[in-house]
PDB file of C-alpha atoms in Angstrom:
ATOM      1  CA  MET Z   7      10.949 -26.793  -3.636  1.00  0.00           C
ATOM      2  CA  THR Z   8      11.403 -22.682  -3.044  1.00  0.00           C
ATOM      3  CA  ASN Z   9      10.928 -20.993   0.099  1.00  0.00           C
ATOM      4  CA  PRO Z  10       8.001 -19.553   0.229  1.00  0.00           C
ATOM      5  CA  TYR Z  11       9.374 -16.380   2.658  1.00  0.00           C
ATOM      6  CA  SER Z  12      12.482 -16.072   0.537  1.00  0.00           C
ATOM      7  CA  GLY Z  13      10.973 -13.515  -2.091  1.00  0.00           C
ATOM      8  CA  GLY Z  14      11.715 -16.142  -5.097  1.00  0.00           C
ATOM      9  CA  ASN Z  15      15.338 -18.074  -3.732  1.00  0.00           C
ATOM     10  CA  ASP Z  16      16.408 -19.577  -0.921  1.00  0.00           C
ATOM     11  CA  ASP Z  17      17.718 -17.705   1.177  1.00  0.00           C
ATOM     12  CA  PHE Z  18      16.830 -17.533   4.710  1.00  0.00           C
ATOM     13  CA  PRO Z  19      14.105 -15.240   6.037  1.00  0.00           C
ATOM     14  CA  ARG Z  20      15.413 -11.632   7.122  1.00  0.00           C
ATOM     15  CA  TYR Z  21      13.728 -10.310  10.328  1.00  0.00           C
ATOM     16  CA  GLU Z  22      13.824  -6.648  10.572  1.00  0.00           C
ATOM     17  CA  PRO Z  23      15.605  -5.208  13.493  1.00  0.00           C
ATOM     18  CA  THR Z  24      12.840  -4.344  16.914  1.00  0.00           C
ATOM     19  CA  ASP Z  25      13.155  -2.343  19.670  1.00  0.00           C
ATOM     20  CA  HIS Z  26      13.365  -5.056  21.793  1.00  0.00           C
ATOM     21  CA  PRO Z  27      15.999  -4.673  24.983  1.00  0.00           C
ATOM     22  CA  GLU Z  28      17.584  -7.959  23.750  1.00  0.00           C
ATOM     23  CA  ASP Z  29      18.327  -6.270  19.932  1.00  0.00           C
ATOM     24  CA  ARG Z  30      20.146  -3.418  21.772  1.00  0.00           C
ATOM     25  CA  PRO Z  31      24.064  -3.946  21.217  1.00  0.00           C
ATOM     26  CA  ASN Z  32      24.748  -3.473  25.055  1.00  0.00           C
ATOM     27  CA  TYR Z  33      22.220  -6.105  26.297  1.00  0.00           C
ATOM     28  CA  GLY Z  34      23.575  -7.665  29.261  1.00  0.00           C
ATOM     29  CA  GLN Z  35      26.369  -5.155  29.995  1.00  0.00           C
ATOM     30  CA  LEU Z  36      26.854  -3.209  33.523  1.00  0.00           C
ATOM     31  CA  PRO Z  37      25.752   0.367  34.057  1.00  0.00           C
ATOM     32  CA  SER Z  38      28.269   3.052  34.205  1.00  0.00           C
ATOM     33  CA  TYR Z  39      28.417   4.946  37.401  1.00  0.00           C
ATOM     34  CA  GLY Z  40      30.445   7.830  36.940  1.00  0.00           C
ATOM     35  CA  GLY Z  41      32.430   6.163  34.736  1.00  0.00           C
ATOM     36  CA  SER Z  42      34.003   3.877  37.324  1.00  0.00           C
ATOM     37  CA  HIS Z  43      34.298   0.779  34.940  1.00  0.00           C
ATOM     38  CA  GLU Z  44      36.504   2.865  32.974  1.00  0.00           C
ATOM     39  CA  GLU Z  45      40.441   2.065  33.659  1.00  0.00           C
ATOM     40  CA  ASN Z  46      41.015   6.269  33.626  1.00  0.00           C
ATOM     41  CA  THR Z  47      39.025   6.463  36.235  1.00  0.00           C
ATOM     42  CA  GLN Z  48      40.790   9.163  38.417  1.00  0.00           C
ATOM     43  CA  GLY Z  49      38.888   7.525  41.391  1.00  0.00           C
ATOM     44  CA  TYR Z  50      41.077   6.417  44.805  1.00  0.00           C
ATOM     45  CA  VAL Z  51      41.693   2.605  44.948  1.00  0.00           C
ATOM     46  CA  GLY Z  52      39.011   0.459  45.533  1.00  0.00           C
ATOM     47  CA  TYR Z  53      36.266   3.310  44.063  1.00  0.00           C
ATOM     48  CA  GLN Z  54      33.469   0.024  43.027  1.00  0.00           C
ATOM     49  CA  ALA Z  55      30.866   0.659  40.406  1.00  0.00           C
ATOM     50  CA  GLY Z  56      28.187  -0.131  42.659  1.00  0.00           C
ATOM     51  CA  GLN Z  57      29.044   3.148  44.470  1.00  0.00           C
ATOM     52  CA  ARG Z  58      26.881   6.023  42.716  1.00  0.00           C
ATOM     53  CA  PRO Z  59      27.936   9.448  42.994  1.00  0.00           C
ATOM     54  CA  PHE Z  60      26.782  12.027  45.333  1.00  0.00           C
ATOM     55  CA  THR Z  61      24.131  13.818  43.674  1.00  0.00           C
ATOM     56  CA  GLY Z  62      22.162  15.687  46.145  1.00  0.00           C
ATOM     57  CA  LYS Z  63      22.465  18.896  47.574  1.00  0.00           C
ATOM     58  CA  VAL Z  64      25.767  19.822  49.756  1.00  0.00           C
ATOM     59  CA  SER Z  65      25.653  20.246  53.612  1.00  0.00           C
ATOM     60  CA  ALA Z  66      27.439  20.583  56.373  1.00  0.00           C
ATOM     61  CA  VAL Z  67      25.393  19.601  58.880  1.00  0.00           C
ATOM     62  CA  ASP Z  68      24.662  16.223  57.069  1.00  0.00           C
ATOM     63  CA  ALA Z  69      28.083  15.457  57.051  1.00  0.00           C
ATOM     64  CA  VAL Z  70      28.075  16.781  60.757  1.00  0.00           C
ATOM     65  CA  SER Z  71      24.927  14.248  62.031  1.00  0.00           C
ATOM     66  CA  TRP Z  72      26.596  10.660  59.731  1.00  0.00           C
ATOM     67  CA  ALA Z  73      29.620  12.044  61.554  1.00  0.00           C
ATOM     68  CA  PHE Z  74      28.186  11.485  64.896  1.00  0.00           C
ATOM     69  CA  ARG Z  75      26.195   8.420  63.909  1.00  0.00           C
ATOM     70  CA  THR Z  76      29.394   6.947  62.922  1.00  0.00           C
ATOM     71  CA  VAL Z  77      31.394   7.278  65.815  1.00  0.00           C
ATOM     72  CA  PHE Z  78      29.670   6.137  68.137  1.00  0.00           C
ATOM     73  CA  GLY Z  79      28.175   3.301  65.480  1.00  0.00           C
ATOM     74  CA  ASN Z  80      31.988   2.295  65.150  1.00  0.00           C
ATOM     75  CA  TRP Z  81      33.418   3.789  68.350  1.00  0.00           C
ATOM     76  CA  LYS Z  82      35.976  -0.019  68.422  1.00  0.00           C
ATOM     77  CA  LEU Z  83      37.346   1.913  65.739  1.00  0.00           C
ATOM     78  CA  TRP Z  84      37.255   5.937  66.089  1.00  0.00           C
ATOM     79  CA  ILE Z  85      36.616   6.091  69.736  1.00  0.00           C
ATOM     80  CA  LEU Z  86      39.160   3.954  71.177  1.00  0.00           C
ATOM     81  CA  GLY Z  87      41.654   4.984  68.012  1.00  0.00           C
ATOM     82  CA  ALA Z  88      41.161   8.635  69.407  1.00  0.00           C
ATOM     83  CA  LEU Z  89      41.839   7.292  73.198  1.00  0.00           C
ATOM     84  CA  ALA Z  90      44.731   5.531  72.070  1.00  0.00           C
ATOM     85  CA  LEU Z  91      46.354   8.547  69.481  1.00  0.00           C
ATOM     86  CA  PHE Z  92      45.993  10.673  72.999  1.00  0.00           C
ATOM     87  CA  VAL Z  93      47.855   8.069  75.235  1.00  0.00           C
ATOM     88  CA  LEU Z  94      50.850   7.782  72.523  1.00  0.00           C
ATOM     89  CA  SER Z  95      51.077  11.358  72.225  1.00  0.00           C
ATOM     90  CA  ILE Z  96      51.370  11.865  76.243  1.00  0.00           C
ATOM     91  CA  VAL Z  97      54.132   9.697  76.149  1.00  0.00           C
ATOM     92  CA  PHE Z  98      55.979  10.755  72.998  1.00  0.00           C
ATOM     93  CA  VAL Z  99      55.574  14.423  75.275  1.00  0.00           C
ATOM     94  CA  ALA Z 100      57.608  12.642  77.959  1.00  0.00           C
ATOM     95  CA  ILE Z 101      60.141  11.057  75.638  1.00  0.00           C
ATOM     96  CA  ALA Z 102      60.606  14.261  74.096  1.00  0.00           C
ATOM     97  CA  GLY Z 103      60.542  16.494  77.669  1.00  0.00           C
ATOM     98  CA  GLY Z 104      63.080  13.728  78.672  1.00  0.00           C
ATOM     99  CA  ILE Z 105      65.613  13.998  76.029  1.00  0.00           C
ATOM    100  CA  ASN Z 106      65.311  17.820  76.232  1.00  0.00           C
ATOM    101  CA  ALA Z 107      65.790  17.814  79.286  1.00  0.00           C
ATOM    102  CA  ALA Z 108      68.909  15.688  79.400  1.00  0.00           C
ATOM    103  CA  ASN Z 109      70.600  17.920  76.996  1.00  0.00           C
ATOM    104  CA  TYR Z 110      69.665  20.750  78.074  1.00  0.00           C
ATOM    105  CA  SER Z 111      73.176  23.344  77.980  1.00  0.00           C
ATOM    106  CA  GLY Z 112      71.452  26.398  79.814  1.00  0.00           C
ATOM    107  CA  SER Z 113      71.218  28.451  76.975  1.00  0.00           C
ATOM    108  CA  GLU Z 114      68.225  30.122  75.092  1.00  0.00           C
ATOM    109  CA  GLU Z 115      69.691  28.003  71.711  1.00  0.00           C
ATOM    110  CA  PRO Z 116      67.419  25.330  70.641  1.00  0.00           C
ATOM    111  CA  THR Z 117      69.789  21.743  71.410  1.00  0.00           C
ATOM    112  CA  ALA Z 118      69.886  18.791  69.183  1.00  0.00           C
ATOM    113  CA  GLY Z 119      67.668  17.233  71.231  1.00  0.00           C
ATOM    114  CA  SER Z 120      64.913  19.177  71.019  1.00  0.00           C
ATOM    115  CA  SER Z 121      65.453  19.964  67.160  1.00  0.00           C
ATOM    116  CA  VAL Z 122      65.101  16.238  66.753  1.00  0.00           C
ATOM    117  CA  SER Z 123      61.867  15.760  68.609  1.00  0.00           C
ATOM    118  CA  GLN Z 124      60.438  18.133  66.972  1.00  0.00           C
ATOM    119  CA  LEU Z 125      61.385  16.546  63.363  1.00  0.00           C
ATOM    120  CA  ILE Z 126      60.535  13.204  64.959  1.00  0.00           C
ATOM    121  CA  SER Z 127      56.974  14.906  66.060  1.00  0.00           C
ATOM    122  CA  THR Z 128      56.948  16.669  62.639  1.00  0.00           C
ATOM    123  CA  VAL Z 129      56.918  13.385  60.681  1.00  0.00           C
ATOM    124  CA  LEU Z 130      54.409  11.921  62.901  1.00  0.00           C
ATOM    125  CA  SER Z 131      51.827  13.745  62.515  1.00  0.00           C
ATOM    126  CA  LEU Z 132      51.735  13.703  58.729  1.00  0.00           C
ATOM    127  CA  VAL Z 133      51.905  10.932  58.662  1.00  0.00           C
ATOM    128  CA  LEU Z 134      48.840   9.760  61.109  1.00  0.00           C
ATOM    129  CA  THR Z 135      47.106  12.634  59.170  1.00  0.00           C
ATOM    130  CA  VAL Z 136      47.701  10.890  55.833  1.00  0.00           C
ATOM    131  CA  VAL Z 137      46.723   7.890  57.684  1.00  0.00           C
ATOM    132  CA  ILE Z 138      43.126   8.835  59.047  1.00  0.00           C
ATOM    133  CA  MET Z 139      42.384  10.811  56.281  1.00  0.00           C
ATOM    134  CA  ARG Z 140      42.320   7.372  53.961  1.00  0.00           C
ATOM    135  CA  LEU Z 141      40.392   5.779  57.243  1.00  0.00           C
ATOM    136  CA  ALA Z 142      37.577   8.024  57.364  1.00  0.00           C
ATOM    137  CA  LEU Z 143      37.594   7.925  53.236  1.00  0.00           C
ATOM    138  CA  PHE Z 144      36.987   4.016  53.988  1.00  0.00           C
ATOM    139  CA  GLN Z 145      35.201   4.387  56.988  1.00  0.00           C
ATOM    140  CA  ILE Z 146      32.357   6.008  54.222  1.00  0.00           C
ATOM    141  CA  ASP Z 147      32.898   3.127  51.516  1.00  0.00           C
ATOM    142  CA  ASP Z 148      31.971   0.080  54.079  1.00  0.00           C
ATOM    143  CA  THR Z 149      30.279   0.289  57.115  1.00  0.00           C
ATOM    144  CA  ARG Z 150      32.966  -2.985  58.106  1.00  0.00           C
ATOM    145  CA  THR Z 151      35.876  -0.421  58.059  1.00  0.00           C
ATOM    146  CA  GLY Z 152      38.105  -1.344  61.544  1.00  0.00           C
ATOM    147  CA  TRP Z 153      41.366  -1.476  62.519  1.00  0.00           C
ATOM    148  CA  GLY Z 154      42.709  -3.780  59.440  1.00  0.00           C
ATOM    149  CA  TYR Z 155      41.990  -0.752  57.168  1.00  0.00           C
ATOM    150  CA  LEU Z 156      44.694   0.171  58.942  1.00  0.00           C
ATOM    151  CA  PHE Z 157      47.400   1.220  56.678  1.00  0.00           C
ATOM    152  CA  LYS Z 158      45.630  -0.048  53.371  1.00  0.00           C
ATOM    153  CA  ASN Z 159      45.725   1.597  50.206  1.00  0.00           C
ATOM    154  CA  VAL Z 160      47.156   4.375  51.528  1.00  0.00           C
ATOM    155  CA  ARG Z 161      48.200   7.653  48.908  1.00  0.00           C
ATOM    156  CA  TRP Z 162      50.953   8.820  50.966  1.00  0.00           C
ATOM    157  CA  TRP Z 163      52.947  10.932  49.201  1.00  0.00           C
ATOM    158  CA  GLN Z 164      50.420  12.985  47.310  1.00  0.00           C
ATOM    159  CA  PRO Z 165      48.343  14.399  49.851  1.00  0.00           C
ATOM    160  CA  LEU Z 166      51.753  15.115  51.663  1.00  0.00           C
ATOM    161  CA  VAL Z 167      53.554  17.073  49.228  1.00  0.00           C
ATOM    162  CA  ILE Z 168      50.078  19.645  49.272  1.00  0.00           C
ATOM    163  CA  MET Z 169      50.379  19.877  52.889  1.00  0.00           C
ATOM    164  CA  LEU Z 170      53.239  20.655  53.210  1.00  0.00           C
ATOM    165  CA  VAL Z 171      52.911  23.616  50.486  1.00  0.00           C
ATOM    166  CA  ILE Z 172      50.213  24.567  51.944  1.00  0.00           C
ATOM    167  CA  GLY Z 173      52.202  24.922  55.603  1.00  0.00           C
ATOM    168  CA  ALA Z 174      54.923  26.387  54.039  1.00  0.00           C
ATOM    169  CA  VAL Z 175      53.255  29.490  52.152  1.00  0.00           C
ATOM    170  CA  ALA Z 176      51.228  30.080  55.544  1.00  0.00           C
ATOM    171  CA  SER Z 177      54.073  30.031  57.327  1.00  0.00           C
ATOM    172  CA  LEU Z 178      55.763  32.600  54.835  1.00  0.00           C
ATOM    173  CA  ILE Z 179      52.923  34.903  55.083  1.00  0.00           C
ATOM    174  CA  GLY Z 180      53.262  34.218  58.759  1.00  0.00           C
ATOM    175  CA  PHE Z 181      56.205  35.358  59.073  1.00  0.00           C
ATOM    176  CA  ALA Z 182      56.377  38.377  56.939  1.00  0.00           C
ATOM    177  CA  ALA Z 183      53.316  39.540  58.779  1.00  0.00           C
ATOM    178  CA  VAL Z 184      55.053  39.536  62.306  1.00  0.00           C
ATOM    179  CA  GLY Z 185      58.493  38.463  61.445  1.00  0.00           C
ATOM    180  CA  GLY Z 186      59.890  41.426  61.660  1.00  0.00           C
ATOM    181  CA  THR Z 187      57.965  42.931  65.351  1.00  0.00           C
ATOM    182  CA  VAL Z 188      58.438  39.818  67.227  1.00  0.00           C
ATOM    183  CA  TYR Z 189      62.411  40.109  66.487  1.00  0.00           C
ATOM    184  CA  GLY Z 190      63.012  43.685  67.197  1.00  0.00           C
ATOM    185  CA  LEU Z 191      60.687  42.334  70.233  1.00  0.00           C
ATOM    186  CA  LEU Z 192      62.904  39.526  71.277  1.00  0.00           C
ATOM    187  CA  ASN Z 193      65.947  42.070  70.932  1.00  0.00           C
ATOM    188  CA  ASP Z 194      64.978  45.521  72.794  1.00  0.00           C
ATOM    189  CA  ALA Z 195      62.898  44.200  75.410  1.00  0.00           C
ATOM    190  CA  GLU Z 196      65.859  45.047  77.735  1.00  0.00           C
ATOM    191  CA  ASN Z 197      65.112  48.386  76.465  1.00  0.00           C
ATOM    192  CA  MET Z 198      61.589  48.677  76.272  1.00  0.00           C
ATOM    193  CA  THR Z 199      59.189  50.914  79.031  1.00  0.00           C
ATOM    194  CA  GLU Z 200      56.606  48.387  79.687  1.00  0.00           C
ATOM    195  CA  ASP Z 201      54.270  50.637  77.975  1.00  0.00           C
ATOM    196  CA  GLU Z 202      56.064  49.210  74.373  1.00  0.00           C
ATOM    197  CA  ALA Z 203      56.510  46.626  75.191  1.00  0.00           C
ATOM    198  CA  ALA Z 204      53.056  45.517  75.932  1.00  0.00           C
ATOM    199  CA  ALA Z 205      52.378  47.612  72.333  1.00  0.00           C
ATOM    200  CA  ALA Z 206      54.280  45.448  71.028  1.00  0.00           C
ATOM    201  CA  VAL Z 207      52.574  42.513  72.481  1.00  0.00           C
ATOM    202  CA  LEU Z 208      49.661  43.660  71.470  1.00  0.00           C
ATOM    203  CA  SER Z 209      50.103  44.483  68.107  1.00  0.00           C
ATOM    204  CA  VAL Z 210      51.511  40.848  67.260  1.00  0.00           C
ATOM    205  CA  MET Z 211      48.659  39.987  68.727  1.00  0.00           C
ATOM    206  CA  GLY Z 212      46.581  41.728  66.667  1.00  0.00           C
ATOM    207  CA  ILE Z 213      48.546  41.031  63.096  1.00  0.00           C
ATOM    208  CA  MET Z 214      48.044  37.923  64.019  1.00  0.00           C
ATOM    209  CA  GLY Z 215      44.014  37.942  64.518  1.00  0.00           C
ATOM    210  CA  VAL Z 216      43.770  39.499  61.610  1.00  0.00           C
ATOM    211  CA  LEU Z 217      45.362  36.079  59.690  1.00  0.00           C
ATOM    212  CA  LEU Z 218      43.453  34.012  61.466  1.00  0.00           C
ATOM    213  CA  LEU Z 219      40.587  35.680  60.577  1.00  0.00           C
ATOM    214  CA  ILE Z 220      41.286  36.206  56.474  1.00  0.00           C
ATOM    215  CA  SER Z 221      42.395  32.089  57.200  1.00  0.00           C
ATOM    216  CA  PHE Z 222      38.821  30.909  58.188  1.00  0.00           C
ATOM    217  CA  PHE Z 223      37.330  32.636  55.309  1.00  0.00           C
ATOM    218  CA  ILE Z 224      39.587  31.764  52.261  1.00  0.00           C
ATOM    219  CA  GLN Z 225      40.226  28.256  53.856  1.00  0.00           C
ATOM    220  CA  PRO Z 226      37.330  26.740  51.823  1.00  0.00           C
ATOM    221  CA  PHE Z 227      39.583  27.484  48.289  1.00  0.00           C
ATOM    222  CA  PHE Z 228      42.641  24.757  49.752  1.00  0.00           C
ATOM    223  CA  SER Z 229      40.666  22.559  52.402  1.00  0.00           C
ATOM    224  CA  LEU Z 230      39.681  20.029  49.983  1.00  0.00           C
ATOM    225  CA  MET Z 231      42.649  19.949  47.680  1.00  0.00           C
ATOM    226  CA  GLN Z 232      44.685  17.049  50.298  1.00  0.00           C
ATOM    227  CA  TRP Z 233      41.020  15.401  50.614  1.00  0.00           C
ATOM    228  CA  PHE Z 234      41.195  15.105  46.648  1.00  0.00           C
ATOM    229  CA  ALA Z 235      44.492  13.684  46.536  1.00  0.00           C
ATOM    230  CA  ALA Z 236      43.885  11.344  49.245  1.00  0.00           C
ATOM    231  CA  ASP Z 237      40.709   9.827  47.612  1.00  0.00           C
ATOM    232  CA  GLY Z 238      43.153   8.969  44.059  1.00  0.00           C
ATOM    233  CA  ASP Z 239      43.770  12.550  42.131  1.00  0.00           C
ATOM    234  CA  SER Z 240      47.211  13.374  41.322  1.00  0.00           C
ATOM    235  CA  VAL Z 241      48.653  16.441  42.770  1.00  0.00           C
ATOM    236  CA  GLY Z 242      48.097  18.779  39.906  1.00  0.00           C
ATOM    237  CA  ASP Z 243      44.247  17.547  39.524  1.00  0.00           C
ATOM    238  CA  ALA Z 244      43.880  17.871  43.284  1.00  0.00           C
ATOM    239  CA  VAL Z 245      44.690  21.697  43.714  1.00  0.00           C
ATOM    240  CA  LYS Z 246      42.305  22.122  40.468  1.00  0.00           C
ATOM    241  CA  LYS Z 247      39.877  20.439  42.057  1.00  0.00           C
ATOM    242  CA  GLY Z 248      40.122  21.432  45.141  1.00  0.00           C
ATOM    243  CA  PHE Z 249      39.624  25.281  44.598  1.00  0.00           C
ATOM    244  CA  GLN Z 250      36.926  24.572  42.361  1.00  0.00           C
ATOM    245  CA  ALA Z 251      34.949  22.759  44.473  1.00  0.00           C
ATOM    246  CA  GLY Z 252      35.371  24.441  47.579  1.00  0.00           C
ATOM    247  CA  LYS Z 253      34.360  28.173  45.552  1.00  0.00           C
ATOM    248  CA  ASN Z 254      31.258  25.974  44.384  1.00  0.00           C
ATOM    249  CA  ASN Z 255      30.917  25.125  47.668  1.00  0.00           C
ATOM    250  CA  TYR Z 256      31.681  27.851  50.095  1.00  0.00           C
ATOM    251  CA  GLY Z 257      28.626  28.734  52.206  1.00  0.00           C
ATOM    252  CA  GLN Z 258      28.550  25.319  53.277  1.00  0.00           C
ATOM    253  CA  MET Z 259      32.484  24.629  53.580  1.00  0.00           C
ATOM    254  CA  LEU Z 260      32.358  28.160  56.058  1.00  0.00           C
ATOM    255  CA  LEU Z 261      29.448  26.451  57.867  1.00  0.00           C
ATOM    256  CA  LEU Z 262      31.513  23.362  58.358  1.00  0.00           C
ATOM    257  CA  ALA Z 263      34.043  24.764  59.599  1.00  0.00           C
ATOM    258  CA  VAL Z 264      31.549  26.786  62.263  1.00  0.00           C
ATOM    259  CA  LEU Z 265      30.181  24.145  63.344  1.00  0.00           C
ATOM    260  CA  ASN Z 266      33.620  22.140  63.619  1.00  0.00           C
ATOM    261  CA  PHE Z 267      35.162  24.593  65.610  1.00  0.00           C
ATOM    262  CA  PHE Z 268      32.425  24.188  68.146  1.00  0.00           C
ATOM    263  CA  ILE Z 269      32.612  20.515  68.017  1.00  0.00           C
ATOM    264  CA  ILE Z 270      36.220  21.060  69.201  1.00  0.00           C
ATOM    265  CA  ILE Z 271      35.193  23.770  72.117  1.00  0.00           C
ATOM    266  CA  ALA Z 272      32.935  21.671  73.266  1.00  0.00           C
ATOM    267  CA  GLY Z 273      35.148  18.731  73.594  1.00  0.00           C
ATOM    268  CA  CYS Z 274      37.759  20.674  75.551  1.00  0.00           C
ATOM    269  CA  LEU Z 275      35.240  22.142  77.567  1.00  0.00           C
ATOM    270  CA  ILE Z 276      34.378  18.353  78.863  1.00  0.00           C
ATOM    271  CA  LEU Z 277      38.039  18.271  81.145  1.00  0.00           C
ATOM    272  CA  GLY Z 278      38.816  17.563  77.196  1.00  0.00           C
ATOM    273  CA  ILE Z 279      37.848  14.369  77.725  1.00  0.00           C
ATOM    274  CA  GLY Z 280      35.494  15.558  75.106  1.00  0.00           C
ATOM    275  CA  LEU Z 281      37.964  15.531  72.304  1.00  0.00           C
ATOM    276  CA  ILE Z 282      38.407  11.840  72.462  1.00  0.00           C
ATOM    277  CA  VAL Z 283      34.862  11.857  70.207  1.00  0.00           C
ATOM    278  CA  ALA Z 284      35.189  15.625  69.289  1.00  0.00           C
ATOM    279  CA  TYR Z 285      38.251  14.778  66.845  1.00  0.00           C
ATOM    280  CA  PRO Z 286      37.631  12.116  65.222  1.00  0.00           C
ATOM    281  CA  VAL Z 287      33.560  13.518  64.804  1.00  0.00           C
ATOM    282  CA  THR Z 288      35.262  16.481  62.770  1.00  0.00           C
ATOM    283  CA  VAL Z 289      37.433  13.948  60.240  1.00  0.00           C
ATOM    284  CA  LEU Z 290      34.793  12.134  59.719  1.00  0.00           C
ATOM    285  CA  ALA Z 291      32.664  15.539  58.775  1.00  0.00           C
ATOM    286  CA  GLN Z 292      35.162  16.630  56.690  1.00  0.00           C
ATOM    287  CA  ALA Z 293      35.619  13.467  54.456  1.00  0.00           C
ATOM    288  CA  HIS Z 294      31.777  13.000  53.683  1.00  0.00           C
ATOM    289  CA  MET Z 295      32.052  17.250  53.296  1.00  0.00           C
ATOM    290  CA  PHE Z 296      35.157  16.354  50.817  1.00  0.00           C
ATOM    291  CA  ARG Z 297      32.515  13.619  48.677  1.00  0.00           C
ATOM    292  CA  GLN Z 298      29.680  15.804  48.989  1.00  0.00           C
ATOM    293  CA  CYS Z 299      31.517  18.452  47.234  1.00  0.00           C
ATOM    294  CA  ALA Z 300      33.416  16.714  45.008  1.00  0.00           C
ATOM    295  CA  GLY Z 301      29.872  14.119  43.972  1.00  0.00           C
ATOM    296  CA  ARG Z 302      31.311  10.684  44.847  1.00  0.00           C
ATOM    297  CA  ASN Z 303      30.338   8.267  46.417  1.00  0.00           C
ATOM    298  CA  THR Z 304      28.753   8.909  49.893  1.00  0.00           C
ATOM    299  CA  LEU Z 305      26.851   5.330  50.538  1.00  0.00           C
ATOM    300  CA  PRO Z 306      28.287   3.346  51.936  1.00  0.00           C
ATOM    301  CA  GLN Z 307      28.561  -0.888  50.816  1.00  0.00           C
ATOM    302  CA  VAL Z 308      25.550  -2.996  51.657  1.00  0.00           C
TER     303      VAL Z 308
END
């Protein structure tokens, strides 16, 4: 007996495809958030699929607001950490001062001890900056971030290279602008009248003021580069993406710089003690602003 549904043969009946979800080729696959499932994703170490990309409006005020809430909400890490950093800096300055005093030669030439202490200070400052940047990015992604996250998955050389290059370029520009005037002032100070010396000092201060003003208006173009590098991008990609993100969000980046400036000033006015709150707030605000500009996750894990 033949199968009545076979059309005259014994083949099994054929069913046309439907639009049911279970009939679709991608049924059962997890959604991809910003390509984070792909192996070649340029996200930072630990970037998970459940962390959604930022698609809202970039806001410096939102970044600062989040930073204040986070600093007080996780005070054991950020406030106590800033306090510990402040104490360690005092200890280091005291040790460096003792070394310089022990090696003082009576001349104005820098001693070997002072050069070594200055080099150590620069290296420690760069290392701590990279560690704190990584910690701030962790804080955005995970509310459980604490002391155990120190030195975890830190990307070292990429952000360091960018910071060193930016610092070197800024130093060269500054030296080219005021180096000759300062050199002449130091060498001819004895032959100058008081009016000439005052005019030379005012000239140096004026040039430095102009350079600071220019740097304020151009800093949005390069201040995000090291954050891209710390968040997992290569040096080349970090430079390109950092410039583009700063250009696209120029106004909000300037606003953040102004807000952070007044936060630091307010911290200094409270006998300097306010800096243990002001400093972590500015760092976290920069991290959150970076994630907004980069279109990356700004929501913590739950």
